[in-house]
Tab-separated table of N, CA and C in Angstrom:
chain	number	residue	atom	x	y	z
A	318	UNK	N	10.800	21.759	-19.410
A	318	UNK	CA	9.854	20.825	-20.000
A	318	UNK	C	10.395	19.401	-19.947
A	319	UNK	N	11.734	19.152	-20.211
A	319	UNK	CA	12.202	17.929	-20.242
A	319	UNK	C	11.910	17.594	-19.158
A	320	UNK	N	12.648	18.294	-18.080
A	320	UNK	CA	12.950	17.737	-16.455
A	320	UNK	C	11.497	17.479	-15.984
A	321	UNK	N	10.154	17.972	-16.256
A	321	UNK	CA	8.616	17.445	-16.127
A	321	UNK	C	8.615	16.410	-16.615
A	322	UNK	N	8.649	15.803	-17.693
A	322	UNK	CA	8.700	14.569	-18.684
A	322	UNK	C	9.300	13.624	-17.718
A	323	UNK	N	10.290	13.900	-17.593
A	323	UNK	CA	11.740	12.651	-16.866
A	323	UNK	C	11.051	12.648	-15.599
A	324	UNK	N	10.323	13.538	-14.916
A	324	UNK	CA	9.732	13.360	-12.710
A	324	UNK	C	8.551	12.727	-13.801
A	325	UNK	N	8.058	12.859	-14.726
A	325	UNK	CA	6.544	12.237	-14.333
A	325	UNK	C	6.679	10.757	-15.191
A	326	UNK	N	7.704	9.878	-15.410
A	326	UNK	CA	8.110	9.005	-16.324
A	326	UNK	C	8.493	8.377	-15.343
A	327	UNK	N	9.547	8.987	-14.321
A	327	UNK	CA	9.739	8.132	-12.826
A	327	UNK	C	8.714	7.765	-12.227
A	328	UNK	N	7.837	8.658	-11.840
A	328	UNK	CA	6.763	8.385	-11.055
A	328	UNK	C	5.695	7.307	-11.783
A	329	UNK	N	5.849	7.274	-12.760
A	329	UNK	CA	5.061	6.155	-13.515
A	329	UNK	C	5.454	5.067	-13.671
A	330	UNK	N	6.611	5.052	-13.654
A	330	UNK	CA	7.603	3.747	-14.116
A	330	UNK	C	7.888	2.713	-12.804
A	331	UNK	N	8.488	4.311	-11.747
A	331	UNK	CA	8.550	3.367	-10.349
A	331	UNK	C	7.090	2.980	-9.727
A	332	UNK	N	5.962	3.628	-9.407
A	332	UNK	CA	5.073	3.659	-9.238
A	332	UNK	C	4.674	2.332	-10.144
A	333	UNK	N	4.131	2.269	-11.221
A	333	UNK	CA	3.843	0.542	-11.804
A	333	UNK	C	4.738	-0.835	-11.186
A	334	UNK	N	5.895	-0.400	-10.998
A	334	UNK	CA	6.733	-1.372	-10.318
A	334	UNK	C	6.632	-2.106	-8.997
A	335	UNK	N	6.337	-1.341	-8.026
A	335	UNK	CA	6.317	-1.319	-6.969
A	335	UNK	C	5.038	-1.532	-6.620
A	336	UNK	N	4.828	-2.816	-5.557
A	336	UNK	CA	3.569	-3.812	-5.510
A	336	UNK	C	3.497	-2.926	-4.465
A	337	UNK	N	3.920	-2.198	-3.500
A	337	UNK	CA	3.118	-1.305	-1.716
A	337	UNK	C	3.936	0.232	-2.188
A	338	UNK	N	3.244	0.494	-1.836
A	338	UNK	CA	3.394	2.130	-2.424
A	338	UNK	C	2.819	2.885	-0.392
A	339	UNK	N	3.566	4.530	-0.218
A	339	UNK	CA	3.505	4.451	1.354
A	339	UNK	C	2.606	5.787	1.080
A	340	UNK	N	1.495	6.221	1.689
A	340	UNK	CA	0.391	6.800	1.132
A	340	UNK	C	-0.504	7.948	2.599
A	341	UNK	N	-0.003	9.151	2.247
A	341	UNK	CA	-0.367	9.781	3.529
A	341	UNK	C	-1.505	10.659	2.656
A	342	UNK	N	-2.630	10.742	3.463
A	342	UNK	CA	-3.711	12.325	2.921
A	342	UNK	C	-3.241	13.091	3.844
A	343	UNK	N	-3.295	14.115	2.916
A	343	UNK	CA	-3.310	15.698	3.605
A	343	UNK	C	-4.432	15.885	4.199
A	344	UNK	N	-3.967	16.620	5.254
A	344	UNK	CA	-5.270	17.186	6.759
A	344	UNK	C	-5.519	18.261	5.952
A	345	UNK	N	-7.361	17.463	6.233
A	345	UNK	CA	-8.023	18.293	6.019
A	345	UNK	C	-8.677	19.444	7.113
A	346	UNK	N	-8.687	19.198	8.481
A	346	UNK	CA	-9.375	19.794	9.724
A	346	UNK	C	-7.916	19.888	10.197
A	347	UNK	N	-6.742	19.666	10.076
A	347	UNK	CA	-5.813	19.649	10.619
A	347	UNK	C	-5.063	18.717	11.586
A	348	UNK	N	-5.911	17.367	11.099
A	348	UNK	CA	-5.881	16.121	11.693
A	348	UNK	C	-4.355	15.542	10.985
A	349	UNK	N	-3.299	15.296	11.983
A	349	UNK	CA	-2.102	14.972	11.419
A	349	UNK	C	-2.214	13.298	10.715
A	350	UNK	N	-2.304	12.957	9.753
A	350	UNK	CA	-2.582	11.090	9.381
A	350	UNK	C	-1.042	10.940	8.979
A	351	UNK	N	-0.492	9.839	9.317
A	351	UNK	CA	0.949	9.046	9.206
A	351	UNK	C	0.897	8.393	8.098
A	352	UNK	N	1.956	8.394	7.503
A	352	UNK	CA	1.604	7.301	6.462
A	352	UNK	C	0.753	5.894	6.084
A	353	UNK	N	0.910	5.001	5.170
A	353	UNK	CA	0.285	4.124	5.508
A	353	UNK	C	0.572	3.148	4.197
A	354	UNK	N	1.185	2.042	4.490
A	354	UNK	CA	1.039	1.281	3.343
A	354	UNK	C	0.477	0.453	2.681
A	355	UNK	N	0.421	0.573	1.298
A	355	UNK	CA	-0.720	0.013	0.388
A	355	UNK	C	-0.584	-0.526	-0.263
A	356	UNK	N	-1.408	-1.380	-0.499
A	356	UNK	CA	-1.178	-2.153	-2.381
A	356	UNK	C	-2.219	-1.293	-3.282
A	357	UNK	N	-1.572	-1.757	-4.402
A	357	UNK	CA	-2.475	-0.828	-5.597
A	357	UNK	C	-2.163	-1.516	-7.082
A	358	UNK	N	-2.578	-0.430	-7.207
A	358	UNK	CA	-2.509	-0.812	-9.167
A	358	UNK	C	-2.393	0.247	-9.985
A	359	UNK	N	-1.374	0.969	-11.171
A	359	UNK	CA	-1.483	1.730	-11.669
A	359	UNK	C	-1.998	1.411	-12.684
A	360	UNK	N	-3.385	2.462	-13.126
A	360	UNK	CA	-4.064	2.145	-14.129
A	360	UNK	C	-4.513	3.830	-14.813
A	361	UNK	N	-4.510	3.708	-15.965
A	361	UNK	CA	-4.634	4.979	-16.823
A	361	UNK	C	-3.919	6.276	-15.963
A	362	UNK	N	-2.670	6.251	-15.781
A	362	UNK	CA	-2.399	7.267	-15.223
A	362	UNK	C	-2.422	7.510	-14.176
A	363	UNK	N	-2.641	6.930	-13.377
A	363	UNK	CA	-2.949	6.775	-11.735
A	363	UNK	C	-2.862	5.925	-10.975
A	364	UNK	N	-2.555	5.758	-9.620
A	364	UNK	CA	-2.755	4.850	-8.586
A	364	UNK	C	-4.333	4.587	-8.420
A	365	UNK	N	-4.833	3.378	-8.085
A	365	UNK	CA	-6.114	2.921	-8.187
A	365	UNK	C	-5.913	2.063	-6.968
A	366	UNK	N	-7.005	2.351	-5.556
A	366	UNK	CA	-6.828	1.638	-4.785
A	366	UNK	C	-8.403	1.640	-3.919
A	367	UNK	N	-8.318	0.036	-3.191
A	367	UNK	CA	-9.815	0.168	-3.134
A	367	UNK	C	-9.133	-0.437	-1.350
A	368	UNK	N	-9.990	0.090	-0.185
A	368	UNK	CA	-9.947	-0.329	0.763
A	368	UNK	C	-11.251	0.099	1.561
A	369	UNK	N	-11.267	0.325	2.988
A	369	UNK	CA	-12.055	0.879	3.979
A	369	UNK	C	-13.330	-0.046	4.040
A	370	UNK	N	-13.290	-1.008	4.109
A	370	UNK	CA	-14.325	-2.289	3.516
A	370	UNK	C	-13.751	-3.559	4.881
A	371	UNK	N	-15.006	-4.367	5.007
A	371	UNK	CA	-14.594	-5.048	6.065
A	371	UNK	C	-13.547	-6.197	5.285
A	372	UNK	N	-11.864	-6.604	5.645
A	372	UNK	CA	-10.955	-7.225	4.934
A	372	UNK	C	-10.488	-6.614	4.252
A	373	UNK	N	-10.626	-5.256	3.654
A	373	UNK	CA	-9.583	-4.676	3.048
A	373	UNK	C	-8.351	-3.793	3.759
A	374	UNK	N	-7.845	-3.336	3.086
A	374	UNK	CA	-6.583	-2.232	4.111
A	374	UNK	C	-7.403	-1.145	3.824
A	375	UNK	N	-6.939	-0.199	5.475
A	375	UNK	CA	-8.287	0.859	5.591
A	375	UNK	C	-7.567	2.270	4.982
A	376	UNK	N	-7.786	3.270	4.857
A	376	UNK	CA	-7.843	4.267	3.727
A	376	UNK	C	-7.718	5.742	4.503
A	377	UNK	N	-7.076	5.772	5.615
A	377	UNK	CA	-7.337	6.798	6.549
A	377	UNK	C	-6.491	7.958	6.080
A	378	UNK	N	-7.559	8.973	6.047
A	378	UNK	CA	-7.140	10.450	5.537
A	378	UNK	C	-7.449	10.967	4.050
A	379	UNK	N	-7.457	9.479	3.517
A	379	UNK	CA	-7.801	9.916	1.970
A	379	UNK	C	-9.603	10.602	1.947
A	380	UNK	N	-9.789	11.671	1.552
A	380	UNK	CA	-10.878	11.939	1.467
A	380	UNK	C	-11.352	12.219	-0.405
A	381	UNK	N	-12.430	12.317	-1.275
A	381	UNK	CA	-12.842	12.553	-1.933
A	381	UNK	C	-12.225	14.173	-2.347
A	382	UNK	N	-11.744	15.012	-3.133
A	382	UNK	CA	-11.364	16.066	-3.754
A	382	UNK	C	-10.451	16.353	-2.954
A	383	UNK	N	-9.619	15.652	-2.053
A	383	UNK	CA	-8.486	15.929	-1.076
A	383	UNK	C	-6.627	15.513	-1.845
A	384	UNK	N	-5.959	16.051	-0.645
A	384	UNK	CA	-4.888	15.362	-2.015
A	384	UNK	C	-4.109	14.604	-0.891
A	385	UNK	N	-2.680	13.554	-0.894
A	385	UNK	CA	-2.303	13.280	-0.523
A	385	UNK	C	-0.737	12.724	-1.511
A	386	UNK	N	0.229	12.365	-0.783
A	386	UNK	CA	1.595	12.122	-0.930
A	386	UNK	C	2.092	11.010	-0.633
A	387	UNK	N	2.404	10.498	-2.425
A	387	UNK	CA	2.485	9.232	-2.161
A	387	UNK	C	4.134	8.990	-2.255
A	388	UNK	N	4.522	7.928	-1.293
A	388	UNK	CA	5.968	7.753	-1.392
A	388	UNK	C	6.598	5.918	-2.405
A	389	UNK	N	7.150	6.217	-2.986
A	389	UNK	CA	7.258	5.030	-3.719
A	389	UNK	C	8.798	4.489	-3.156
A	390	UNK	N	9.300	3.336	-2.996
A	390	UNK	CA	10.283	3.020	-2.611
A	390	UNK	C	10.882	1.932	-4.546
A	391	UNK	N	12.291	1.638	-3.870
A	391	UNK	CA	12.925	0.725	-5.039
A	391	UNK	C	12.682	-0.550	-4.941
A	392	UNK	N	12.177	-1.342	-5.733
A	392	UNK	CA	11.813	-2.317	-5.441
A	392	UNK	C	12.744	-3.537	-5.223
A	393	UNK	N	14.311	-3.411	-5.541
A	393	UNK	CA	15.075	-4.126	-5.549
A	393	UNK	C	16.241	-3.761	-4.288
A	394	UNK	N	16.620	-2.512	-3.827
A	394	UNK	CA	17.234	-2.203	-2.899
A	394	UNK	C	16.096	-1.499	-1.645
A	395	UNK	N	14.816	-1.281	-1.586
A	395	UNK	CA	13.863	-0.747	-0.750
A	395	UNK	C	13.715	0.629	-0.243
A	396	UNK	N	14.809	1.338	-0.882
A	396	UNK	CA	15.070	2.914	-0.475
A	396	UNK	C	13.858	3.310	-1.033
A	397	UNK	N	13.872	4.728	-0.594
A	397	UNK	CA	12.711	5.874	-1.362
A	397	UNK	C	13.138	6.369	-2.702
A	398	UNK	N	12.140	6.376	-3.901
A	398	UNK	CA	12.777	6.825	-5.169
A	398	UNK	C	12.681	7.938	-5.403
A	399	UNK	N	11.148	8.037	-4.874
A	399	UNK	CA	10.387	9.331	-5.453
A	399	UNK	C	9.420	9.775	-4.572
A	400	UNK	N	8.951	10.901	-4.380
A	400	UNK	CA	7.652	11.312	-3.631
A	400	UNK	C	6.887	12.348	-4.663
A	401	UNK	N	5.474	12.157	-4.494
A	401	UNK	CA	5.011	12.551	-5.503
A	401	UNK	C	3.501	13.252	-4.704
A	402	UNK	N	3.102	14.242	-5.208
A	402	UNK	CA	1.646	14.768	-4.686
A	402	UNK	C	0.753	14.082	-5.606
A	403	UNK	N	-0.806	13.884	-4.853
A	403	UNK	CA	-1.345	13.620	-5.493
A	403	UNK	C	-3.163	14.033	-4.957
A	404	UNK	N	-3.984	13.852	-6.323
A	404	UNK	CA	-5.517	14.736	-5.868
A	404	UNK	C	-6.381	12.754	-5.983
A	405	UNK	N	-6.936	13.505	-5.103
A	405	UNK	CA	-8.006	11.879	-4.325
A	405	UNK	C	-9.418	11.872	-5.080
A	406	UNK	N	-9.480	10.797	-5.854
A	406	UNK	CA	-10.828	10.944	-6.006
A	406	UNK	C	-11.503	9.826	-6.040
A	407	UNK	N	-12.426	9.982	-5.345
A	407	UNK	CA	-13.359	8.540	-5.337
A	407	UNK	C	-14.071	8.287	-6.268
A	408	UNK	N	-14.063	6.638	-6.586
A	408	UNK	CA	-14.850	6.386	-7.757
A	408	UNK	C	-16.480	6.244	-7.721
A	409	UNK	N	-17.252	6.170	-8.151
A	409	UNK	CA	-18.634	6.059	-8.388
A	409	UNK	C	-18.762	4.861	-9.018
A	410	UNK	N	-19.153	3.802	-7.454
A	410	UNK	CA	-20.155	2.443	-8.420
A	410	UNK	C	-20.785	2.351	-9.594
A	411	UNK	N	-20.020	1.305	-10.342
A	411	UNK	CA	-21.037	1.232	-11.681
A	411	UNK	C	-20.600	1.951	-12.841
A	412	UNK	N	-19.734	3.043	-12.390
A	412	UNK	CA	-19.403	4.177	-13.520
A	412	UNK	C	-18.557	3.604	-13.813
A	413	UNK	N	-18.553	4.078	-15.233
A	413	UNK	CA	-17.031	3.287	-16.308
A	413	UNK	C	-15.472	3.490	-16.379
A	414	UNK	N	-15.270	4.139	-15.196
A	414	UNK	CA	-14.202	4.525	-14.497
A	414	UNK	C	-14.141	3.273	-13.277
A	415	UNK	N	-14.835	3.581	-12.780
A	415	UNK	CA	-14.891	2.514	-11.587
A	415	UNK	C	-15.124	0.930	-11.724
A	416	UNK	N	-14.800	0.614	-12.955
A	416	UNK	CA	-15.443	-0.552	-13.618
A	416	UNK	C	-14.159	-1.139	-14.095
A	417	UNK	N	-13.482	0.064	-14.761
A	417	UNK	CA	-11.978	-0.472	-15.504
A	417	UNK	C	-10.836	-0.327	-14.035
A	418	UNK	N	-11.385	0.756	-13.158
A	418	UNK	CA	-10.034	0.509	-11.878
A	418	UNK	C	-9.908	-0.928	-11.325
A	419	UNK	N	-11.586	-1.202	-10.765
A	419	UNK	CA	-12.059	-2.717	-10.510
A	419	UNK	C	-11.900	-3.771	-11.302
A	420	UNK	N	-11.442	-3.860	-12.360
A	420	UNK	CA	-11.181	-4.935	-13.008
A	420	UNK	C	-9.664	-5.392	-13.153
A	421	UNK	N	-8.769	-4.264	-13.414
A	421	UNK	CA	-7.397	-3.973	-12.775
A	421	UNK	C	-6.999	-4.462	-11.287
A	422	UNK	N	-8.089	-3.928	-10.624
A	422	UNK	CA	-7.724	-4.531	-8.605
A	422	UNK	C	-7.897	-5.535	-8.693
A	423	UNK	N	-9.073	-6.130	-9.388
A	423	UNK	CA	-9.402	-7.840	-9.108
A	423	UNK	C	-8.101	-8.677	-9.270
A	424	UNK	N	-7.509	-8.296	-10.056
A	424	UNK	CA	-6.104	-9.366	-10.675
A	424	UNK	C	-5.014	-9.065	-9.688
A	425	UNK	N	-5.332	-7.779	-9.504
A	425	UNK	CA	-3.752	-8.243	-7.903
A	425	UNK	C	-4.468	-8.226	-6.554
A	426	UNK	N	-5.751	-8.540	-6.559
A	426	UNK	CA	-6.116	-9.076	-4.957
A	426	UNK	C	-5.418	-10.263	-4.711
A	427	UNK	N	-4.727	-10.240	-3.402
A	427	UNK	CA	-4.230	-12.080	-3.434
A	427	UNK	C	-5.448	-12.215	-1.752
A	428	UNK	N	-5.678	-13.466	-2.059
A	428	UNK	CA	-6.403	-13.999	-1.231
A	428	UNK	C	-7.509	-13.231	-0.568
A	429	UNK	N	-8.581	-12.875	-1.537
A	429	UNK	CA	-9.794	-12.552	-1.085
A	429	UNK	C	-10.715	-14.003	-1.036
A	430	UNK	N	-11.694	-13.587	0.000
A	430	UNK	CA	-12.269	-13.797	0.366
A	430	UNK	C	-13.713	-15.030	0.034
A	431	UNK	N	-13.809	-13.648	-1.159
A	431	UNK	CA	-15.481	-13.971	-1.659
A	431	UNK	C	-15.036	-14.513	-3.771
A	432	UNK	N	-13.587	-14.232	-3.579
A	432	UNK	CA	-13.602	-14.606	-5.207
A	432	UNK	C	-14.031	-13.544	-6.395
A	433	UNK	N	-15.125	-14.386	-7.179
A	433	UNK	CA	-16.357	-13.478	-8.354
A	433	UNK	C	-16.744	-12.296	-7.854
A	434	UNK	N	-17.487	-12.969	-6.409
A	434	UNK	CA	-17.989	-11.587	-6.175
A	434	UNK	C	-17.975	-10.051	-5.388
A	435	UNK	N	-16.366	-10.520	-5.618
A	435	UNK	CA	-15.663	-9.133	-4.662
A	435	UNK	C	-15.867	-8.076	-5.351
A	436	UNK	N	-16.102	-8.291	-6.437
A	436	UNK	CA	-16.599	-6.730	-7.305
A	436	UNK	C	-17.685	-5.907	-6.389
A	437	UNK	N	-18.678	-6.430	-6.360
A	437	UNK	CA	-20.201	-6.674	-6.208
A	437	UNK	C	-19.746	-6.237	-4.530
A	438	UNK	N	-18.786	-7.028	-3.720
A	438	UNK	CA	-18.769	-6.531	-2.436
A	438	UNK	C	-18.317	-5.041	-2.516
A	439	UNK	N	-17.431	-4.788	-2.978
A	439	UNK	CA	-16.627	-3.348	-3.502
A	439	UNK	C	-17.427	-2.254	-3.194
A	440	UNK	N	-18.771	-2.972	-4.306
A	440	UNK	CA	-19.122	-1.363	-4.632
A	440	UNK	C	-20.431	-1.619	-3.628
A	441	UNK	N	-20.348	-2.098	-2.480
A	441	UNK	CA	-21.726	-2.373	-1.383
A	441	UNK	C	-20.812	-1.671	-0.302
A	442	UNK	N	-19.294	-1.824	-0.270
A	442	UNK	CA	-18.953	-2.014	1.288
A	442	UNK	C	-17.879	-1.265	1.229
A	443	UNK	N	-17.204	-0.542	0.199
A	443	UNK	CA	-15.536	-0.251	0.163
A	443	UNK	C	-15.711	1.072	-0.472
A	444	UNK	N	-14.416	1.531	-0.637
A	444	UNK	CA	-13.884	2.761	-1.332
A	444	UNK	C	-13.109	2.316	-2.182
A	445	UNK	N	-13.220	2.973	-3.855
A	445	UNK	CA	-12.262	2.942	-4.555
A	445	UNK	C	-12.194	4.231	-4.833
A	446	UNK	N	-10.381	4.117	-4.894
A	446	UNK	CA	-10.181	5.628	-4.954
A	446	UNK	C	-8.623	5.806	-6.488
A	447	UNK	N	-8.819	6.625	-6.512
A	447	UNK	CA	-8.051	7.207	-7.570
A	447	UNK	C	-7.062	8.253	-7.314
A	448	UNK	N	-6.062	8.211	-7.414
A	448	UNK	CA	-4.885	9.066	-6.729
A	448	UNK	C	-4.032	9.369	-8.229
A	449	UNK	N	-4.663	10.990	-8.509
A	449	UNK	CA	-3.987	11.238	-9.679
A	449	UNK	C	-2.780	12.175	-9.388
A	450	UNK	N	-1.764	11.816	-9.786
A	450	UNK	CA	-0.518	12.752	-9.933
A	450	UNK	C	-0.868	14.081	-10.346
A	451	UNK	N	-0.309	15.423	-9.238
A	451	UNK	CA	-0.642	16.525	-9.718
A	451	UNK	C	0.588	17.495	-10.228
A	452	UNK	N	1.279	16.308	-10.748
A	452	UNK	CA	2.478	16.693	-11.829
A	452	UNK	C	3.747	17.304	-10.001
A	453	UNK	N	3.363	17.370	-8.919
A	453	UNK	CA	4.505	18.382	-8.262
A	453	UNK	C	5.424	17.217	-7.672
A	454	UNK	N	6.600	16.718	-7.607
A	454	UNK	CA	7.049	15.845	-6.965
A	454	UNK	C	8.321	16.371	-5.857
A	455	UNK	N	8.328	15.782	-4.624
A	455	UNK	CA	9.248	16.221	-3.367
A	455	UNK	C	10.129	15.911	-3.425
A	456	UNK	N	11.174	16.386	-2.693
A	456	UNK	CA	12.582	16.061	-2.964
A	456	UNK	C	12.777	15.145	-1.969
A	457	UNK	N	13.402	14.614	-1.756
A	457	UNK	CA	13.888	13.324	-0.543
A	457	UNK	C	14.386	13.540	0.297
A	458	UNK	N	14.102	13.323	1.703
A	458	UNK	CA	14.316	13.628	2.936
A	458	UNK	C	16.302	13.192	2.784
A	459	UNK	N	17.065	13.555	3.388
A	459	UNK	CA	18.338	13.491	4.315
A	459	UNK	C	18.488	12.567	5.235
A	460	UNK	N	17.459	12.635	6.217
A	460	UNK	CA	17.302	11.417	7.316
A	460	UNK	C	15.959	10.340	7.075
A	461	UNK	N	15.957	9.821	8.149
A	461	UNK	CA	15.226	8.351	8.101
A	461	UNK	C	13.957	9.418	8.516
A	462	UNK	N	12.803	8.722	8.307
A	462	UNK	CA	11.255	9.088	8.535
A	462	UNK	C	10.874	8.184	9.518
A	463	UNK	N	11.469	7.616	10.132
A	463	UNK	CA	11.280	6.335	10.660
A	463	UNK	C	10.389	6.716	11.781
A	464	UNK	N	8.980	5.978	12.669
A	464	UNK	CA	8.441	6.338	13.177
A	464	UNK	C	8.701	5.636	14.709
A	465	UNK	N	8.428	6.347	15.730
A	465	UNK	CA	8.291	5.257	17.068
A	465	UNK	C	7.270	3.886	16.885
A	466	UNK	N	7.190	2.702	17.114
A	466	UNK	CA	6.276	1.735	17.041
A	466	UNK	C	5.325	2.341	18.088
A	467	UNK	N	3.822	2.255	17.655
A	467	UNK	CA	2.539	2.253	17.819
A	467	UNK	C	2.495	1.457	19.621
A	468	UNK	N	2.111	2.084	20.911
A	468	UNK	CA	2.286	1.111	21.672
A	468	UNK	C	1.145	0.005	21.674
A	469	UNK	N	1.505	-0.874	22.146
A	469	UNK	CA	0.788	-1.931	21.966
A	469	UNK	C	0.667	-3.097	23.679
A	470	UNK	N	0.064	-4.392	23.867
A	470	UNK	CA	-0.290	-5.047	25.054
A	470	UNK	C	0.475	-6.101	24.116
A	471	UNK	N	0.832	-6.478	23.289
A	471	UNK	CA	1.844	-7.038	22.695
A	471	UNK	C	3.407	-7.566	23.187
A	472	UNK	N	3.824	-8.541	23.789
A	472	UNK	CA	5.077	-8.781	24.280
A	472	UNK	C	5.613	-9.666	23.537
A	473	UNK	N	7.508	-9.062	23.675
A	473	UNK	CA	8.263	-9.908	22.929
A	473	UNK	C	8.169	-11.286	23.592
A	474	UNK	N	8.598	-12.315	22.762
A	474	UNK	CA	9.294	-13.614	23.214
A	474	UNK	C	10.259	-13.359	24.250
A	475	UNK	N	9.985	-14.250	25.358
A	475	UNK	CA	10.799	-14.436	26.741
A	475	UNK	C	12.465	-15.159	26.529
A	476	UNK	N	13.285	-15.423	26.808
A	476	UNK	CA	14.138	-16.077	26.919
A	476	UNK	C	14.064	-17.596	27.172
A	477	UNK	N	14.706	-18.348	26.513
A	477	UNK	CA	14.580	-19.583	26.458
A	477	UNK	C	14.863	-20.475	27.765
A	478	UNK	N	14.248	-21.596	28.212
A	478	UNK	CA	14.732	-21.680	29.786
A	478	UNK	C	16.588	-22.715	29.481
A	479	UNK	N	17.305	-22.550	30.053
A	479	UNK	CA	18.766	-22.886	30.086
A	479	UNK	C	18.519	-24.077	29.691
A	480	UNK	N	17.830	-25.156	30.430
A	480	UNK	CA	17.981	-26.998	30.036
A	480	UNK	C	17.077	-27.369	28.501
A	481	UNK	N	16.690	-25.977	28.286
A	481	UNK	CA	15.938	-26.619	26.738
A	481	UNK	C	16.781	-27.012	25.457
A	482	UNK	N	17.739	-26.336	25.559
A	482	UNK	CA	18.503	-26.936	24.389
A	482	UNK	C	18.935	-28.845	25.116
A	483	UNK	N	19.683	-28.960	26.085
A	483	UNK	CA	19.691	-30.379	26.458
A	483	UNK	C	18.584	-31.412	25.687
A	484	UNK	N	17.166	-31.190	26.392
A	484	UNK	CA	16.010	-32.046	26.018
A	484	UNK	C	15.806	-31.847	24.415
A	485	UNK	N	16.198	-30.978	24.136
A	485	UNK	CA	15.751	-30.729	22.584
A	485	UNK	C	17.192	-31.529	22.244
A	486	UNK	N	17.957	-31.079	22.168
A	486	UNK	CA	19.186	-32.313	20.818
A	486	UNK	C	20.136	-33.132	21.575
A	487	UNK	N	19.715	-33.802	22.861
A	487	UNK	CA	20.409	-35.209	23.865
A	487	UNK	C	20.138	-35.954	22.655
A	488	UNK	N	21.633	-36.939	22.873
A	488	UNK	CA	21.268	-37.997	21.776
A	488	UNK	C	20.126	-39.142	22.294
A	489	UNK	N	19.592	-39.879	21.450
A	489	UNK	CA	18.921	-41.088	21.819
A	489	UNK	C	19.548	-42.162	22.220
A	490	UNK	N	19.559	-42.520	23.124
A	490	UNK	CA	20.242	-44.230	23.097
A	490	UNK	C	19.614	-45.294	22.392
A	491	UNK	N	20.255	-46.316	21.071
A	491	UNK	CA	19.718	-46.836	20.267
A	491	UNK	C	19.814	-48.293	21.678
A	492	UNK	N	19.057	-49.091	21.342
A	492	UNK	CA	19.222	-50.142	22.202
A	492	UNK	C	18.847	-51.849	21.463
């Protein structure tokens, strides 16, 4: 009983702390989804997060009565603290659940868009979802999770041409 108390006190404690939280749903068709990181808000017991909306961060895998595994890191050294299961549930516009998550998100949106009426966009264009702890938490991997980068048409920076440092810091001749 204690050792429940102490995993679900972490998960609350680190979880409120930590502004990106790393957020995979479980396959449902057997569709493998990668993690994904998020901002959120813990509110009554839960992660509260609204995305899948044009400008928000998108929400892939989380489905409605589905569950998913959320990974919380330290917010001061960046390691993993805790991993935690969790059941998905979407909120219902208007409902008084979905009213107090949304009023919570509004205050850590940074740089939206529309301001006032991002509420109002929310519940026209987005998902808010609710990620309740189902009390089971994972033990911590041994090695890195680290993934291959995504390929991309994306190229690094070229090498600098040899005479650019010259033209860049030759002194001036004062005259």
């Amino acid at each position: 009983m204690t050792d429940q108390l102490l995993e679900r006190a972490l998960v609350e404690e680190a979880t409120k702390k930590s502004g990106l939280i790393w957020v995979r749903g479980l396959p449902v068709q057997g569709d493998a989804v990668s993690s994904q990181a998020l901002w959120h808000v813990w509110h009554d017991g839960s992660v509260c997060l609204v995305g899948d909306g044009p400008g928000e961060q998108p929400l892939p895998g989380l489905v409605d009565g589905g569950g998913a595994v959320v990974t919380v890191r330290s917010k001061d050294k960046g390691g993993r603290l805790v991993s935690w299961s969790a059941k998905v549930v979407e909120l219902t516009p208007g409902s008084e659940e979905w009213d107090a998550a949304v009023a919570e998100l509004k205050g850590k949106r940074l740089n939206a868009p529309d301001g006032e009426a991002m509420p109002e966009r929310w519940g026209r264009e987005c998902r808010v979802l609710r990620l309740a702890p189902t009390g089971e938490t994972a033990s911590l991997p041994d090695g890195s999770l680290a993934a291959p980068p995504v390929s991309t048409a994306a190229t690094t920076r070229q090498a600098i041409p040899a005479g650019l440092p010259r033209l860049l810091f030759k002194k001036r001749k004062r005259g």
